[in-house]
Amino acid sequence: TDINYSAELITQTKCTPIEPVLLRNKIDKFFNDLDFLKDKTLSLRKKYKPHIPKAKIQRIEYWFDPKTIEELGIILARIDHEKNEDVKLFLKCCFSHILKTCSRWLMSSTKPTIDKDKKISKPFDAFKKHIRKMMKGNEAFWAIAPQDVKRNINKYLTIRRQDARHQPVKDNSIDIQITSSPYVTSYEYADLHQLTTIWLEPEVDLKAYKKEFIGTSAKSNGIRTLRSLIGKDIENNLQKVDKKMADEVEAFFVDMQECFDETYRILKDSG
């Protein structure tokens, strides 16, 4: 369960083993179909009309130069032509991965920042390089995944993009919950992953989407009650220094408190 589309995409891809020969054949065909991108004398529109999300075109033009936008659009158009859903997801995950290297984004920054001196990677070259790495990972995963899992993946794998405070399971039914909690006021996760969102989920309202995350400055505590005495002490001390940050920290603590409440609800007594 994760609220973040990028996390859902990566998890679904990395947890779905694909038969290596099938994947290799699909990737070879993918590269063959886009081979014309290597020839700079040919029009990039030769085979595929670029899929460029018009709803987010201003944000896309802010982060990417025109030639890069067109090439990414062509790659995305070819991805959307893929009939095998697992392979399509695999290709989308690779596409997501290359977006920052192909953009003006300052790579070392944890905030959305333009790098005016950046040497921007060519999308097709970056895609080729990373997909090979992903294929090696899939091959290793395929080698160790039990046959029953490979044959019945939906029996073992359920991924939901939703709020961790509302898990889709019954009371006292889970053996173990493993979490990767966000940091408080350190990262704006929706901003950090915005390139994937604007290209692959263009209908999403980034402002509203941001408010769904834990640890965001875009959220207030409202009328909810923080029960932790340690948390209240931290929040009270922060109020003397920075009221805005104090409110953000309190909202974070309450969000985490509600996550823990939900974890307690779903875990077995011995979980």
Coordinates of C-alpha atoms in Angstrom, one line a residue:
T1 CA 0.0 0.0 0.0
D2 CA 1.4 3.4 -1.0
I3 CA -0.1 6.8 -1.8
N4 CA 2.7 7.5 -4.3
Y5 CA 2.2 6.6 -8.0
S6 CA 6.0 6.3 -8.5
A7 CA 6.3 3.8 -5.6
E8 CA 3.3 1.8 -6.9
L9 CA 4.9 1.6 -10.4
I10 CA 8.3 0.5 -9.1
T11 CA 6.9 -2.0 -6.6
Q12 CA 4.6 -3.6 -9.2
T13 CA 7.4 -3.9 -11.7
K14 CA 10.0 -5.2 -9.3
C15 CA 7.6 -7.8 -7.8
T16 CA 6.4 -9.2 -11.1
P17 CA 8.8 -11.8 -12.6
I18 CA 8.7 -11.9 -16.4
E19 CA 10.0 -15.0 -18.3
P20 CA 13.4 -13.7 -19.5
V21 CA 13.3 -15.0 -23.1
L22 CA 9.9 -13.4 -23.6
L23 CA 11.1 -10.1 -22.1
R24 CA 14.3 -10.1 -24.2
N25 CA 12.3 -10.7 -27.4
K26 CA 9.9 -7.9 -26.4
I27 CA 12.8 -5.5 -25.6
D28 CA 14.6 -6.3 -28.9
K29 CA 11.5 -5.6 -30.8
F30 CA 11.0 -2.3 -28.9
F31 CA 14.5 -1.2 -29.7
N32 CA 14.2 -2.2 -33.4
D33 CA 10.9 -0.2 -33.7
L34 CA 12.7 2.9 -32.3
D35 CA 16.0 2.4 -34.1
F36 CA 15.3 5.4 -36.3
L37 CA 15.8 7.7 -33.2
K38 CA 19.6 7.1 -33.6
D39 CA 19.5 8.8 -37.1
K40 CA 19.5 12.5 -36.4
T41 CA 18.8 13.2 -40.1
L42 CA 15.4 11.5 -40.0
S43 CA 12.3 13.1 -38.6
L44 CA 11.5 11.9 -35.1
R45 CA 7.8 11.6 -36.2
K46 CA 8.6 9.0 -38.8
K47 CA 6.9 6.0 -37.1
Y48 CA 5.2 7.1 -33.9
K49 CA 3.3 10.3 -33.1
P50 CA 4.7 11.5 -29.8
H51 CA 2.5 11.0 -26.7
I52 CA 3.0 14.3 -24.9
P53 CA 0.5 15.1 -22.1
K54 CA -1.1 18.3 -23.1
A55 CA -2.6 18.9 -19.7
K56 CA 0.9 19.3 -18.2
I57 CA 2.7 20.8 -21.1
Q58 CA 3.8 23.9 -19.2
R59 CA 5.4 21.8 -16.5
I60 CA 7.0 19.5 -19.1
E61 CA 8.4 22.5 -21.1
Y62 CA 9.8 23.9 -17.8
W63 CA 11.8 20.8 -17.2
F64 CA 12.7 19.5 -20.7
D65 CA 14.0 21.0 -23.9
P66 CA 11.9 20.6 -27.1
K67 CA 14.0 17.8 -28.7
T68 CA 14.0 15.8 -25.5
I69 CA 10.2 16.3 -25.1
E70 CA 9.6 14.9 -28.6
E71 CA 11.9 11.9 -28.2
L72 CA 10.4 11.0 -24.8
G73 CA 7.0 11.4 -26.4
I74 CA 7.9 8.9 -29.1
I75 CA 9.3 6.4 -26.6
L76 CA 6.1 6.7 -24.5
A77 CA 4.0 6.2 -27.7
R78 CA 5.8 3.0 -28.4
I79 CA 5.4 1.9 -24.7
D80 CA 1.6 2.5 -25.0
H81 CA 1.6 0.2 -28.1
E82 CA 2.8 -2.8 -26.0
K83 CA 0.1 -5.4 -25.6
N84 CA 1.7 -7.4 -22.8
E85 CA 0.7 -5.5 -19.6
D86 CA 3.6 -6.8 -17.5
V87 CA 6.1 -5.8 -20.2
K88 CA 4.4 -2.4 -20.6
L89 CA 4.7 -1.8 -16.8
F90 CA 8.4 -2.8 -17.1
L91 CA 9.0 -0.3 -19.9
K92 CA 7.1 2.5 -18.0
C93 CA 9.3 1.9 -14.9
C94 CA 12.4 2.4 -17.1
F95 CA 10.8 5.5 -18.6
S96 CA 10.2 6.9 -15.2
H97 CA 13.8 6.2 -14.1
I98 CA 15.4 8.2 -17.0
L99 CA 13.2 11.4 -16.7
K100 CA 15.5 13.2 -14.2
T101 CA 18.7 12.5 -16.2
C102 CA 17.0 13.7 -19.4
S103 CA 15.6 16.9 -17.7
R104 CA 17.1 20.2 -16.4
W105 CA 16.6 18.9 -12.9
L106 CA 19.7 19.4 -10.6
M107 CA 20.6 15.8 -9.8
S108 CA 22.0 16.4 -6.4
S109 CA 19.1 18.4 -5.2
T110 CA 16.3 17.1 -2.9
K111 CA 14.1 20.0 -4.1
P112 CA 12.9 20.9 -7.6
T113 CA 15.8 22.9 -8.9
I114 CA 17.0 23.8 -12.4
D115 CA 20.6 23.0 -13.3
K116 CA 21.6 25.5 -16.0
D117 CA 24.9 23.8 -16.8
K118 CA 23.6 20.3 -16.9
K119 CA 24.7 17.9 -19.8
I120 CA 21.3 16.4 -20.5
S121 CA 21.2 12.7 -21.5
K122 CA 19.6 11.6 -24.7
P123 CA 16.4 9.7 -23.8
F124 CA 16.9 6.7 -26.2
D125 CA 20.5 6.2 -25.0
A126 CA 19.5 6.5 -21.3
F127 CA 16.6 4.1 -21.8
K128 CA 18.7 1.5 -23.5
K129 CA 21.3 1.6 -20.7
H130 CA 18.9 1.3 -17.9
I131 CA 16.6 -1.3 -19.4
R132 CA 19.6 -3.7 -19.7
K133 CA 20.2 -3.3 -15.9
M134 CA 16.5 -4.0 -15.2
M135 CA 16.5 -7.1 -17.4
K136 CA 19.4 -8.5 -15.4
G137 CA 17.5 -7.9 -12.2
N138 CA 14.4 -9.6 -13.6
E139 CA 16.4 -12.6 -14.7
A140 CA 17.9 -13.0 -11.2
F141 CA 14.4 -12.7 -9.7
W142 CA 12.9 -15.2 -12.2
A143 CA 15.6 -17.7 -11.2
I144 CA 14.6 -17.7 -7.5
A145 CA 10.9 -17.1 -7.6
P146 CA 8.9 -20.3 -6.8
Q147 CA 7.0 -21.8 -9.8
D148 CA 3.7 -21.4 -8.0
V149 CA 4.3 -17.7 -7.5
K150 CA 5.2 -17.3 -11.2
R151 CA 2.1 -19.1 -12.3
N152 CA -0.3 -17.4 -9.9
I153 CA 1.2 -14.0 -9.2
N154 CA -2.2 -12.4 -8.4
K155 CA -2.7 -14.9 -5.6
Y156 CA 0.5 -13.6 -3.9
L157 CA 0.8 -10.0 -4.9
T158 CA -1.7 -7.2 -4.2
I159 CA -0.5 -3.7 -4.6
R160 CA -2.9 -0.8 -3.7
R161 CA -2.3 2.9 -4.3
Q162 CA -4.1 4.3 -1.2
D163 CA -3.7 5.7 2.2
A164 CA -1.7 3.6 4.7
R165 CA -4.2 4.6 7.4
H166 CA -6.9 2.6 5.6
Q167 CA -5.5 -0.8 4.8
P168 CA -7.7 -3.2 2.6
V169 CA -7.6 -6.1 5.1
K170 CA -9.6 -7.4 8.0
D171 CA -8.9 -6.9 11.7
N172 CA -6.2 -9.2 13.3
S173 CA -5.4 -10.9 10.0
I174 CA -1.8 -9.9 9.1
D175 CA 1.4 -11.6 10.2
I176 CA 3.8 -8.8 9.5
Q177 CA 3.7 -5.2 8.3
I178 CA 7.0 -3.7 7.0
T179 CA 7.0 0.1 6.6
S180 CA 9.2 2.7 5.1
S181 CA 8.1 5.8 6.9
P182 CA 8.6 9.3 5.5
Y183 CA 10.8 11.9 7.1
V184 CA 9.2 14.8 8.9
T185 CA 9.5 18.2 6.9
S186 CA 12.6 16.9 5.1
Y187 CA 11.2 15.9 1.7
E188 CA 8.2 16.8 -0.4
Y189 CA 7.8 13.4 -2.0
A190 CA 5.2 14.6 -4.5
D191 CA 7.5 17.3 -5.7
L192 CA 10.5 14.9 -5.9
H193 CA 8.6 12.5 -8.1
Q194 CA 6.7 15.1 -10.1
L195 CA 8.4 14.3 -13.5
T196 CA 6.9 10.8 -13.4
T197 CA 3.5 12.2 -12.4
I198 CA 3.4 14.8 -15.2
W199 CA 4.3 12.3 -17.9
L200 CA 2.5 9.2 -16.7
E201 CA -0.4 10.6 -14.7
P202 CA -1.1 14.0 -16.3
E203 CA -4.7 14.1 -15.1
V204 CA -3.5 14.3 -11.5
D205 CA -3.8 17.7 -9.8
L206 CA -0.3 18.1 -8.2
K207 CA -1.5 20.5 -5.6
A208 CA -4.2 18.1 -4.3
Y209 CA -2.0 15.1 -4.7
K210 CA 0.7 16.6 -2.5
K211 CA -1.8 17.0 0.4
E212 CA -2.3 13.2 0.4
F213 CA 1.3 12.6 1.5
I214 CA 2.6 12.2 5.1
G215 CA 5.3 14.7 6.0
T216 CA 4.3 17.4 3.6
S217 CA 4.1 21.1 4.4
A218 CA 0.9 21.3 2.5
K219 CA -1.1 19.7 5.3
S220 CA -2.5 21.0 8.6
N221 CA -3.5 19.0 11.6
G222 CA -7.1 20.3 11.6
I223 CA -9.1 19.1 14.6
R224 CA -7.2 15.8 15.1
T225 CA -5.7 15.1 18.5
L226 CA -2.0 14.2 19.1
R227 CA -1.9 11.7 21.9
S228 CA 1.9 11.3 22.3
L229 CA 3.3 13.4 25.2
I230 CA 6.8 13.3 23.6
G231 CA 5.2 14.6 20.3
K232 CA 3.3 17.3 22.1
D233 CA 6.5 18.4 23.9
I234 CA 8.4 18.7 20.6
E235 CA 5.5 20.6 19.0
N236 CA 5.2 23.0 21.9
N237 CA 8.9 23.8 21.9
L238 CA 8.8 24.4 18.1
Q239 CA 5.8 26.8 18.5
K240 CA 8.2 29.2 20.3
V241 CA 10.6 29.2 17.3
D242 CA 8.5 28.6 14.1
K243 CA 4.8 28.2 14.3
K244 CA 4.4 27.0 10.7
M245 CA 6.9 24.2 11.2
A246 CA 5.4 23.3 14.5
D247 CA 2.0 22.9 12.9
E248 CA 3.6 20.8 10.1
V249 CA 5.4 18.6 12.6
E250 CA 2.2 18.1 14.7
A251 CA 0.3 17.0 11.5
F252 CA 3.1 14.6 10.7
F253 CA 2.9 13.0 14.2
V254 CA -0.9 12.7 14.0
D255 CA -0.6 11.1 10.5
M256 CA 1.9 8.6 11.9
Q257 CA -0.2 8.0 15.0
E258 CA -3.1 7.0 12.7
C259 CA -0.9 4.7 10.7
F260 CA 0.2 2.9 13.9
D261 CA -3.5 2.6 15.0
E262 CA -4.2 1.0 11.6
T263 CA -1.2 -1.3 12.0
Y264 CA -2.5 -2.4 15.4
R265 CA -5.9 -3.1 14.0
I266 CA -4.7 -5.4 11.2
L267 CA -1.9 -7.3 12.9
K268 CA -2.6 -10.7 14.6
D269 CA -2.0 -10.9 18.3
S270 CA 1.3 -12.6 17.6
G271 CA 2.1 -10.4 14.6

